[in-house]
PDB file of C-alpha atoms in Angstrom:
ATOM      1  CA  UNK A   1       0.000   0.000   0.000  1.00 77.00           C
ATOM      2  CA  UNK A   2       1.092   3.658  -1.015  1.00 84.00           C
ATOM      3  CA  UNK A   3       1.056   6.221   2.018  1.00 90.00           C
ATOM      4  CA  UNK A   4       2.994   9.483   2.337  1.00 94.00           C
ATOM      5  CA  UNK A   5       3.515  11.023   5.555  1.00 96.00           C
ATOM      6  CA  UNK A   6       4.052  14.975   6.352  1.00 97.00           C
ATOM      7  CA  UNK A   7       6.363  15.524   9.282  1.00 95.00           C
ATOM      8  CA  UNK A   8       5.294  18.940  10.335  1.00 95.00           C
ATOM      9  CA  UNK A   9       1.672  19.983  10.778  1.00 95.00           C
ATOM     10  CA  UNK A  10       2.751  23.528  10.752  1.00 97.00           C
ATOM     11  CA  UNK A  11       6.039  25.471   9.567  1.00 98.00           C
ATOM     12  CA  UNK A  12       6.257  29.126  10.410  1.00 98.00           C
ATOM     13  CA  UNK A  13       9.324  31.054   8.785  1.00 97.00           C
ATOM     14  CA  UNK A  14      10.079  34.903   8.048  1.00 97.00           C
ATOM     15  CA  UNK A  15       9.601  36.462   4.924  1.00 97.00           C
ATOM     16  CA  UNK A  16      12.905  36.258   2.813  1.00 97.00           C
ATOM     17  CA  UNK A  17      13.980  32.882   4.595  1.00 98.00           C
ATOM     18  CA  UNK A  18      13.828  29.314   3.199  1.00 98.00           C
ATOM     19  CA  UNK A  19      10.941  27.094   3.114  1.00 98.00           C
ATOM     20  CA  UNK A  20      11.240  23.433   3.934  1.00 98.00           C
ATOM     21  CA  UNK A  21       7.940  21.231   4.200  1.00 98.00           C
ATOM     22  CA  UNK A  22       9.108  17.807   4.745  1.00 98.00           C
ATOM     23  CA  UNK A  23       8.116  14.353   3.248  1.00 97.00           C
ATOM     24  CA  UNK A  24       8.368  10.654   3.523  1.00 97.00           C
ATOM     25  CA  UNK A  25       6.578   8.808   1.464  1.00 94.00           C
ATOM     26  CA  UNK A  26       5.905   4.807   1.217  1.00 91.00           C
ATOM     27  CA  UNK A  27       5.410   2.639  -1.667  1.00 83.00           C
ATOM     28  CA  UNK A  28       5.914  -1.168  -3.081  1.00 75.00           C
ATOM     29  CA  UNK A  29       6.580   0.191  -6.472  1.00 76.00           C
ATOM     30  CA  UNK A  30       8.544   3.031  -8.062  1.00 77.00           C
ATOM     31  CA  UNK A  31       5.702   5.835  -6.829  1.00 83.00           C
ATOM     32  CA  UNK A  32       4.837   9.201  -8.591  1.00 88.00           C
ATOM     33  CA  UNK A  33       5.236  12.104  -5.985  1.00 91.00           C
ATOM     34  CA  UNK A  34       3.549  15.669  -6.144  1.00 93.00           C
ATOM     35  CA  UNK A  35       2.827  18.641  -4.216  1.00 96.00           C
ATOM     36  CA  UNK A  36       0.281  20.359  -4.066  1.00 95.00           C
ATOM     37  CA  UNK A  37      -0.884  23.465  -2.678  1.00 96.00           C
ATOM     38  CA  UNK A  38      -3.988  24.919  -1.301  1.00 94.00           C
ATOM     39  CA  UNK A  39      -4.767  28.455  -0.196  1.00 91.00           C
ATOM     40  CA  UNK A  40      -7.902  29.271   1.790  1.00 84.00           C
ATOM     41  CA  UNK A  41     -11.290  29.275  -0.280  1.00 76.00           C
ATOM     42  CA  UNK A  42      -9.300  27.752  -3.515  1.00 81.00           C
ATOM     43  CA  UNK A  43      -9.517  24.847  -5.079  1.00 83.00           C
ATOM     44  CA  UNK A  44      -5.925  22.463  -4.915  1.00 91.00           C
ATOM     45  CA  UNK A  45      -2.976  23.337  -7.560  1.00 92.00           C
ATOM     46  CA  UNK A  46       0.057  21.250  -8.696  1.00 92.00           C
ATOM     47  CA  UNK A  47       3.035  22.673  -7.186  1.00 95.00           C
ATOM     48  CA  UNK A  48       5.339  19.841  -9.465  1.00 93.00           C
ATOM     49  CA  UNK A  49       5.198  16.220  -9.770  1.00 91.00           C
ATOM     50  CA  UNK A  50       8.033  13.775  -9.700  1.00 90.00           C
ATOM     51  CA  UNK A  51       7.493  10.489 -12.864  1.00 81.00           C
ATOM     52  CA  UNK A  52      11.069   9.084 -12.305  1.00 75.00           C
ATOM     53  CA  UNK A  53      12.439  11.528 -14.895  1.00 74.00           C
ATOM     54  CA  UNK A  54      15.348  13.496 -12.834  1.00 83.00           C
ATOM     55  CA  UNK A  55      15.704  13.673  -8.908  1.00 89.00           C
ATOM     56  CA  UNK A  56      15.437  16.975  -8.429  1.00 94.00           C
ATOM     57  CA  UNK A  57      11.778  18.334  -9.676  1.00 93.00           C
ATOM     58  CA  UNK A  58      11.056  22.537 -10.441  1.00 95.00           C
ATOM     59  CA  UNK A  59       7.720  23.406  -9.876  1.00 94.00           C
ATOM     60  CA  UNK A  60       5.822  27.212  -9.917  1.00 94.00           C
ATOM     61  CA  UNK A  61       6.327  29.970  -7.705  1.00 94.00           C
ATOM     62  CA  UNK A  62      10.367  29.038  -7.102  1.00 96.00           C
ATOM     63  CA  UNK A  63       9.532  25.659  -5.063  1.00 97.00           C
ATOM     64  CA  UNK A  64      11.174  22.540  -5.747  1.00 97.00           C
ATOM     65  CA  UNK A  65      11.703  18.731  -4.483  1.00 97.00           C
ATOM     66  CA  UNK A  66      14.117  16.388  -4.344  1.00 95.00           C
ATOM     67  CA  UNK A  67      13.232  12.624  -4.873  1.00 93.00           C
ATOM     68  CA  UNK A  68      15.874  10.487  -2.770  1.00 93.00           C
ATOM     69  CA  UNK A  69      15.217   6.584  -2.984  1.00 90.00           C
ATOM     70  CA  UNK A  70      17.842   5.441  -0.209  1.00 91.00           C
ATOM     71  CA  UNK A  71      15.560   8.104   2.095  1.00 93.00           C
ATOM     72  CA  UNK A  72      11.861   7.524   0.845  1.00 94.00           C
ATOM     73  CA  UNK A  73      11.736  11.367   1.191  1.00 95.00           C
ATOM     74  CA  UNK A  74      10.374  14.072  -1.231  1.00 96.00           C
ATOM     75  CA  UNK A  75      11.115  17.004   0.639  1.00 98.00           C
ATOM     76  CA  UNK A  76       9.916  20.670  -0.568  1.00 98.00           C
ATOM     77  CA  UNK A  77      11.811  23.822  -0.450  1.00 98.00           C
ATOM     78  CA  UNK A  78      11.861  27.253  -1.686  1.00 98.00           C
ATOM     79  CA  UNK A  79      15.341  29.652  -1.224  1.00 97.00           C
ATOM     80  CA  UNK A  80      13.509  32.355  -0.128  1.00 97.00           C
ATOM     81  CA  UNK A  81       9.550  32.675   1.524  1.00 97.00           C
ATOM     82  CA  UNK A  82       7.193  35.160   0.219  1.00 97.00           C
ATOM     83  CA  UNK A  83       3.874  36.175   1.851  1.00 96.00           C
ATOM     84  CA  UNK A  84       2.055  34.738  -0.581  1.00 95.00           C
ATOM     85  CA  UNK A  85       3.188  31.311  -0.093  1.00 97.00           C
ATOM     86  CA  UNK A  86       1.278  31.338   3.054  1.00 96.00           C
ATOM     87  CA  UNK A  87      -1.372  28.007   2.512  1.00 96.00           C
ATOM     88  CA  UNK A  88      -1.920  24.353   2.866  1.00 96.00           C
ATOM     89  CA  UNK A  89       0.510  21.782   1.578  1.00 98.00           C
ATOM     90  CA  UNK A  90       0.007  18.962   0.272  1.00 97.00           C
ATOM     91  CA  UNK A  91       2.453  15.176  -0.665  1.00 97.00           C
ATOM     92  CA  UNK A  92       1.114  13.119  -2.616  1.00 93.00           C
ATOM     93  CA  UNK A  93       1.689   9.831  -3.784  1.00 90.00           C
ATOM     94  CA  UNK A  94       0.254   7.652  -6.586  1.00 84.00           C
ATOM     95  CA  UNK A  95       1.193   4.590  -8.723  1.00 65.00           C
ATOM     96  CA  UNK A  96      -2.103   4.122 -10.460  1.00 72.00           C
ATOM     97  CA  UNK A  97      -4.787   6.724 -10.947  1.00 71.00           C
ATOM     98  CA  UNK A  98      -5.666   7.371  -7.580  1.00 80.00           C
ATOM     99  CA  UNK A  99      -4.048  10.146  -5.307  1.00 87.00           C
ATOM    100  CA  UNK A 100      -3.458   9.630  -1.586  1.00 90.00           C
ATOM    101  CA  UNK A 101      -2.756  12.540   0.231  1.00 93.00           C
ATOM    102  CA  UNK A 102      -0.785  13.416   2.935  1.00 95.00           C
ATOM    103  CA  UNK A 103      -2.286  15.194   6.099  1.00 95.00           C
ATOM    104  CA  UNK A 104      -0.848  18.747   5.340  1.00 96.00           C
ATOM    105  CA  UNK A 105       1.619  20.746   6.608  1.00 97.00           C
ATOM    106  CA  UNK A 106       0.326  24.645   7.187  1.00 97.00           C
ATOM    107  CA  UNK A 107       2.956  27.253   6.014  1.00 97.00           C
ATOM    108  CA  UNK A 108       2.868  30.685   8.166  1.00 97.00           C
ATOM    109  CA  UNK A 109       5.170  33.258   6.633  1.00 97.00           C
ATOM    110  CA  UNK A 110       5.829  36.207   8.694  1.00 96.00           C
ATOM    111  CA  UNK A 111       6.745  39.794   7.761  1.00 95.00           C
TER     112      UNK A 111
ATOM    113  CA  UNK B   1     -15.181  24.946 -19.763  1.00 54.00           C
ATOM    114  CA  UNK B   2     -12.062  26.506 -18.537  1.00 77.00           C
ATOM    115  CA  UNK B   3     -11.902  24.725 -15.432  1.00 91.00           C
ATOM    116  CA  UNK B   4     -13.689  22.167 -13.246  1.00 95.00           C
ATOM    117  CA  UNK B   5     -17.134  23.673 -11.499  1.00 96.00           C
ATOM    118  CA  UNK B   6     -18.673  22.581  -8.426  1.00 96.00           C
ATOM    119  CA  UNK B   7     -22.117  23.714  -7.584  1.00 97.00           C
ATOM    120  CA  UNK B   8     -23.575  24.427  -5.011  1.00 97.00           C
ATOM    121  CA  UNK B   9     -20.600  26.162  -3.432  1.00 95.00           C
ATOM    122  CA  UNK B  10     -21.886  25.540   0.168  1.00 96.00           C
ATOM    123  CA  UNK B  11     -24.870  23.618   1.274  1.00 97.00           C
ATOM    124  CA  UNK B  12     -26.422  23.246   4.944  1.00 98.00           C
ATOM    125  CA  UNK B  13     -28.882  20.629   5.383  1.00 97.00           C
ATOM    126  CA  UNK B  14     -30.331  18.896   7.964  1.00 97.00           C
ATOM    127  CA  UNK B  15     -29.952  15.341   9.747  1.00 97.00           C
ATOM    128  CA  UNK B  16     -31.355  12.648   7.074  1.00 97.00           C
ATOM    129  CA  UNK B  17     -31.844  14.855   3.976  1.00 97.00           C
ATOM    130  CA  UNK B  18     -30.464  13.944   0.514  1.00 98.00           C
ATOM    131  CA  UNK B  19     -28.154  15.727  -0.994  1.00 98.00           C
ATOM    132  CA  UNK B  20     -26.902  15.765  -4.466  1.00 98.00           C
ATOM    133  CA  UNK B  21     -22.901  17.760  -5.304  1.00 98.00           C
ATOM    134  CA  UNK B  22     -22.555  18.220  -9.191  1.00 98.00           C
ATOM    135  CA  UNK B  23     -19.115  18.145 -11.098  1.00 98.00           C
ATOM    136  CA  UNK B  24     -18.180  19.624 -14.524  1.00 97.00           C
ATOM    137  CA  UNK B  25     -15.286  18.770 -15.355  1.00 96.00           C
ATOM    138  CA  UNK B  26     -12.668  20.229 -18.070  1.00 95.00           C
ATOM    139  CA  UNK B  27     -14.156  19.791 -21.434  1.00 93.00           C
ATOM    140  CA  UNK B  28     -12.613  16.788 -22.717  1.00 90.00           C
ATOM    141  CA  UNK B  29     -11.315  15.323 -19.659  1.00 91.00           C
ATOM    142  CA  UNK B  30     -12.293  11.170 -19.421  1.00 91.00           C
ATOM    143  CA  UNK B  31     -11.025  10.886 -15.942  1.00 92.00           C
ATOM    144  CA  UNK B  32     -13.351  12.791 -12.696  1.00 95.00           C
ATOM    145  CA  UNK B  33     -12.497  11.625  -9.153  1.00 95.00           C
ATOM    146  CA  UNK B  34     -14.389  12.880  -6.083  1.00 97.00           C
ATOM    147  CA  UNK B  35     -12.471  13.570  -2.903  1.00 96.00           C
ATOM    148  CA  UNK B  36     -13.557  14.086   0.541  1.00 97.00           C
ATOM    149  CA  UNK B  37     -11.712  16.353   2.632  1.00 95.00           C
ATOM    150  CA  UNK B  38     -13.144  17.062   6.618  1.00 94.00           C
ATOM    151  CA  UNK B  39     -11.500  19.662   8.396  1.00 89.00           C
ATOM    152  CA  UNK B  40      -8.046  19.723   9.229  1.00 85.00           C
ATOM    153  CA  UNK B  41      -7.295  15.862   6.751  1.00 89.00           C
ATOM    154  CA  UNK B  42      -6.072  16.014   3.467  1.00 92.00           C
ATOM    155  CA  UNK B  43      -8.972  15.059   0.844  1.00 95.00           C
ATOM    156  CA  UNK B  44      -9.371  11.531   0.720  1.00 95.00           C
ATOM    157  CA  UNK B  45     -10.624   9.281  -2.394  1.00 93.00           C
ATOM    158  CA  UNK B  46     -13.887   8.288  -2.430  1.00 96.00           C
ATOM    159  CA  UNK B  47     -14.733   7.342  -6.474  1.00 95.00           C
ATOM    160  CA  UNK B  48     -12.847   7.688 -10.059  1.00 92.00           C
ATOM    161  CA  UNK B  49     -14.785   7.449 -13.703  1.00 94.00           C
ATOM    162  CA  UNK B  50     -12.929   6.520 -16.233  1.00 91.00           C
ATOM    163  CA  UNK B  51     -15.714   7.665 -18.743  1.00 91.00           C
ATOM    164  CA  UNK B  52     -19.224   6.750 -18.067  1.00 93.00           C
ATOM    165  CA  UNK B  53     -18.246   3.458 -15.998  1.00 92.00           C
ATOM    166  CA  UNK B  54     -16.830   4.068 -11.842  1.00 92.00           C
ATOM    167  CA  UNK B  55     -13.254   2.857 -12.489  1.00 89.00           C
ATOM    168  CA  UNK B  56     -13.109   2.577  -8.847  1.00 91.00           C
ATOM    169  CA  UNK B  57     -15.253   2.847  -5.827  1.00 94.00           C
ATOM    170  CA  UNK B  58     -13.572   1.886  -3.129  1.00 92.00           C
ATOM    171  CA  UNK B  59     -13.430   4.808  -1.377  1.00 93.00           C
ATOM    172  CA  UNK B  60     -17.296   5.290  -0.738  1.00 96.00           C
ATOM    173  CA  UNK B  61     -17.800   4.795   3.130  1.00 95.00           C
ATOM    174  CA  UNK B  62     -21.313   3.005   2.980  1.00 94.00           C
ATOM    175  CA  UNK B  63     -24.116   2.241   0.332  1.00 95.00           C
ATOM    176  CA  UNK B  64     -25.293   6.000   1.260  1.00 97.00           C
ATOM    177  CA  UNK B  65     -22.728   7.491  -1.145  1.00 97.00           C
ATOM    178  CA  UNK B  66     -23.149   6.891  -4.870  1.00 96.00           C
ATOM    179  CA  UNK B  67     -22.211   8.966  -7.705  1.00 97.00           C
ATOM    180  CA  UNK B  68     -22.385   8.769 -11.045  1.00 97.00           C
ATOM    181  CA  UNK B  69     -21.708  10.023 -14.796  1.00 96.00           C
ATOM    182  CA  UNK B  70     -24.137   9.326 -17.559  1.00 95.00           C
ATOM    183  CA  UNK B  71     -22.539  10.743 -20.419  1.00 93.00           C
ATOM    184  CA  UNK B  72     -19.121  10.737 -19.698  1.00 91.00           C
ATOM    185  CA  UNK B  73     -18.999  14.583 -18.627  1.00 94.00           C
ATOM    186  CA  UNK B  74     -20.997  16.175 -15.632  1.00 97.00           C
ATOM    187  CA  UNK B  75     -21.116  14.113 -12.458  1.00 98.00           C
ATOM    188  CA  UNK B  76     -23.478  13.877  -9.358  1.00 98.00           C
ATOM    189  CA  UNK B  77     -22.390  12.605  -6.193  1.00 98.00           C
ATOM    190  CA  UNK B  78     -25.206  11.201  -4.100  1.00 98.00           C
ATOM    191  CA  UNK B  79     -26.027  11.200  -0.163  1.00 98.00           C
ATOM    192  CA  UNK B  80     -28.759   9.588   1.277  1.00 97.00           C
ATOM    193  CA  UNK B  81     -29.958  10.089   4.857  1.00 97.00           C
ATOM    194  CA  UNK B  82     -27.017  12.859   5.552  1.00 97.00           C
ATOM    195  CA  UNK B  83     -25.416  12.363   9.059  1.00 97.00           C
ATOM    196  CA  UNK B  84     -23.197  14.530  10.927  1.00 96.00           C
ATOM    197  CA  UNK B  85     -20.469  12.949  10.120  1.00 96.00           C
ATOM    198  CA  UNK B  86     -20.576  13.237   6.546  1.00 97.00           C
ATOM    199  CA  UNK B  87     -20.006  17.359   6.798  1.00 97.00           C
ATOM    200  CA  UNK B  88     -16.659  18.344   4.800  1.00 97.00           C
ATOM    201  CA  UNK B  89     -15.767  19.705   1.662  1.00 96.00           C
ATOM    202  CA  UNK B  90     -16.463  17.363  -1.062  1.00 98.00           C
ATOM    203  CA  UNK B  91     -14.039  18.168  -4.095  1.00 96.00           C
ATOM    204  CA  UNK B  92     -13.906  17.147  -7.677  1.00 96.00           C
ATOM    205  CA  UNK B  93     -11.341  16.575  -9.601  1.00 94.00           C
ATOM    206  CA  UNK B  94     -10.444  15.573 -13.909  1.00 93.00           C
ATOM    207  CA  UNK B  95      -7.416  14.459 -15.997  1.00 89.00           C
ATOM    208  CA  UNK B  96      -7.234  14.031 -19.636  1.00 86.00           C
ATOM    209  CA  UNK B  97      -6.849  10.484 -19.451  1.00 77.00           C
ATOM    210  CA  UNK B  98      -6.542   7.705 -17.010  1.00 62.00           C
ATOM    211  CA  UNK B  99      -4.118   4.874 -16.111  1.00 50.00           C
ATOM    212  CA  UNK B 100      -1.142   4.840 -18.737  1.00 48.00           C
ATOM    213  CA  UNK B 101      -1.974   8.247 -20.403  1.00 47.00           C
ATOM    214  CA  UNK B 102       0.437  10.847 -21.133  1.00 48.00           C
ATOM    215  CA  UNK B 103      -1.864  13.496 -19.169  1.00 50.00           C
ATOM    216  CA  UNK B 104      -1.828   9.970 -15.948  1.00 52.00           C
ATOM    217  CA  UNK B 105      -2.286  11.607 -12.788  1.00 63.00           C
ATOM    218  CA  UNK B 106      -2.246  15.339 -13.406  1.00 81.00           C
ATOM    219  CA  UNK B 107      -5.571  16.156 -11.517  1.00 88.00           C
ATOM    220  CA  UNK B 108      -6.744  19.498 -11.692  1.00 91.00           C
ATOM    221  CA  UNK B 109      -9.503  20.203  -8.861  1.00 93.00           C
ATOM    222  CA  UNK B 110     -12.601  22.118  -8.203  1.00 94.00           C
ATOM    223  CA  UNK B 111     -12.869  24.498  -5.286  1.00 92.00           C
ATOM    224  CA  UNK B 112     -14.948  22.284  -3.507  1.00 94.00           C
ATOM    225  CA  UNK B 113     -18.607  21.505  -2.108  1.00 96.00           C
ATOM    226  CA  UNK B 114     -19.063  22.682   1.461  1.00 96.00           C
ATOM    227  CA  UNK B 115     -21.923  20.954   2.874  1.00 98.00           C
ATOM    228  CA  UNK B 116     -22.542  20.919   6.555  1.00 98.00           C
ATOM    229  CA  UNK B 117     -24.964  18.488   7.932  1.00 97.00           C
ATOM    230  CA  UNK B 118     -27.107  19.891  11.164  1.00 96.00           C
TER     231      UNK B 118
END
């Protein structure tokens, strides 16, 4: 069975600083991995996705995630926190059609 | 149209009521999956059309919840005798094309179905 599991239920961090929303994922087969995002009263939106292609996966808005095997992580970051990246997280895993989510992890960003 | 619609946006009802959430998906889209998300989870799966047919259905709780999609486009997800219990936002979500498509697993979602059950 595929499950992913968020480390942090909430992440606070000062404007200008690095974001880092953290990971682990677990799956019989080689998984896809996504994040995605979810700010209040909007509907959910792909951050990237991860297909196996190369480790290391760009998404929008400056965020990106590394895919490391030996670590069953899928960590997010982003070099430098902006106040509009203030919202629900999301990992994801999937190796069929169906997503399972993650419990969230609830960026603050502070001025 | 240019993205997937949920109506209503938020519904109240009481105790025992039926209730009926409609999805329209991206124009063109085969796949639709309903999600379930209560307050403070992540959404969880509850059905997936590939088409007209439910690909999958495991994720309905009890013989309350049906949905379905008679044309292959719009869908209707179906609660019978509402409990508390079932309050959350109830999202929808479509891909171009199911299992081994190039467009696989690239949902894009609705903003959701509030309903709250009294």
């Amino acid at each position: 069975a595929q499950s992913v599991t968020q480390l942090d239920s909430h992440v606070s961090v000062s404007e200008g600083t690095p974001v880092l929303l953290r990971c682990n994922y677990s799956s019989s087969y080689s998984p896809s991995l996504f994040w995605y995002v979810q700010h209040p009263n909007k509907g959910l939106q792909l951050l990237l996705k991860y297909t196996s292609a190369a480790t290391l996966v760009k998404g929008i808005n400056g965020f990106e995630a590394e895919f490391k095997k030996s670590e069953t992580s899928f960590h997010l970051t982003k070099p430098s926190a902006h106040m509009s990246d203030a919202a629900e997280y999301f990992c994801v895993v999937s190796n069929t059609d169906k997503l399972i989510f993650g419990t969230g992890t609830r960026l603050q960003v502070f001025p | 149209g240019a993205g997937v619609s949920q109506t209503p946006s938020n519904k109240v009802t009481e105790k025992g009521k039926y209730v009926e959430l409609r999805c329209d998906p991206i124009s063109g889209h085969t796949a639709l999956y309903w999600y379930r998300q209560s307050l403070g989870q992540g959404p969880e799966f509850l059905i997936y059309f590939q088409g007209t047919g439910a690909a999958d259905d495991s994720g309905l709780p009890n013989d309350r919840f049906f949905a379905v999609r008679p044309e292959g486009s719009v869908s209707t997800l179906k609660i019978q005798r509402t409990e508390r219990g079932d309050s959350a936002v109830y999202l929808c979500a479509s891909s171009p094309s199911g299992a081994g498509g190039s467009g696989a697993n690239v949902l894009t979602f609705g903003a959701g179905s509030r309903l709250t059950v009294l």
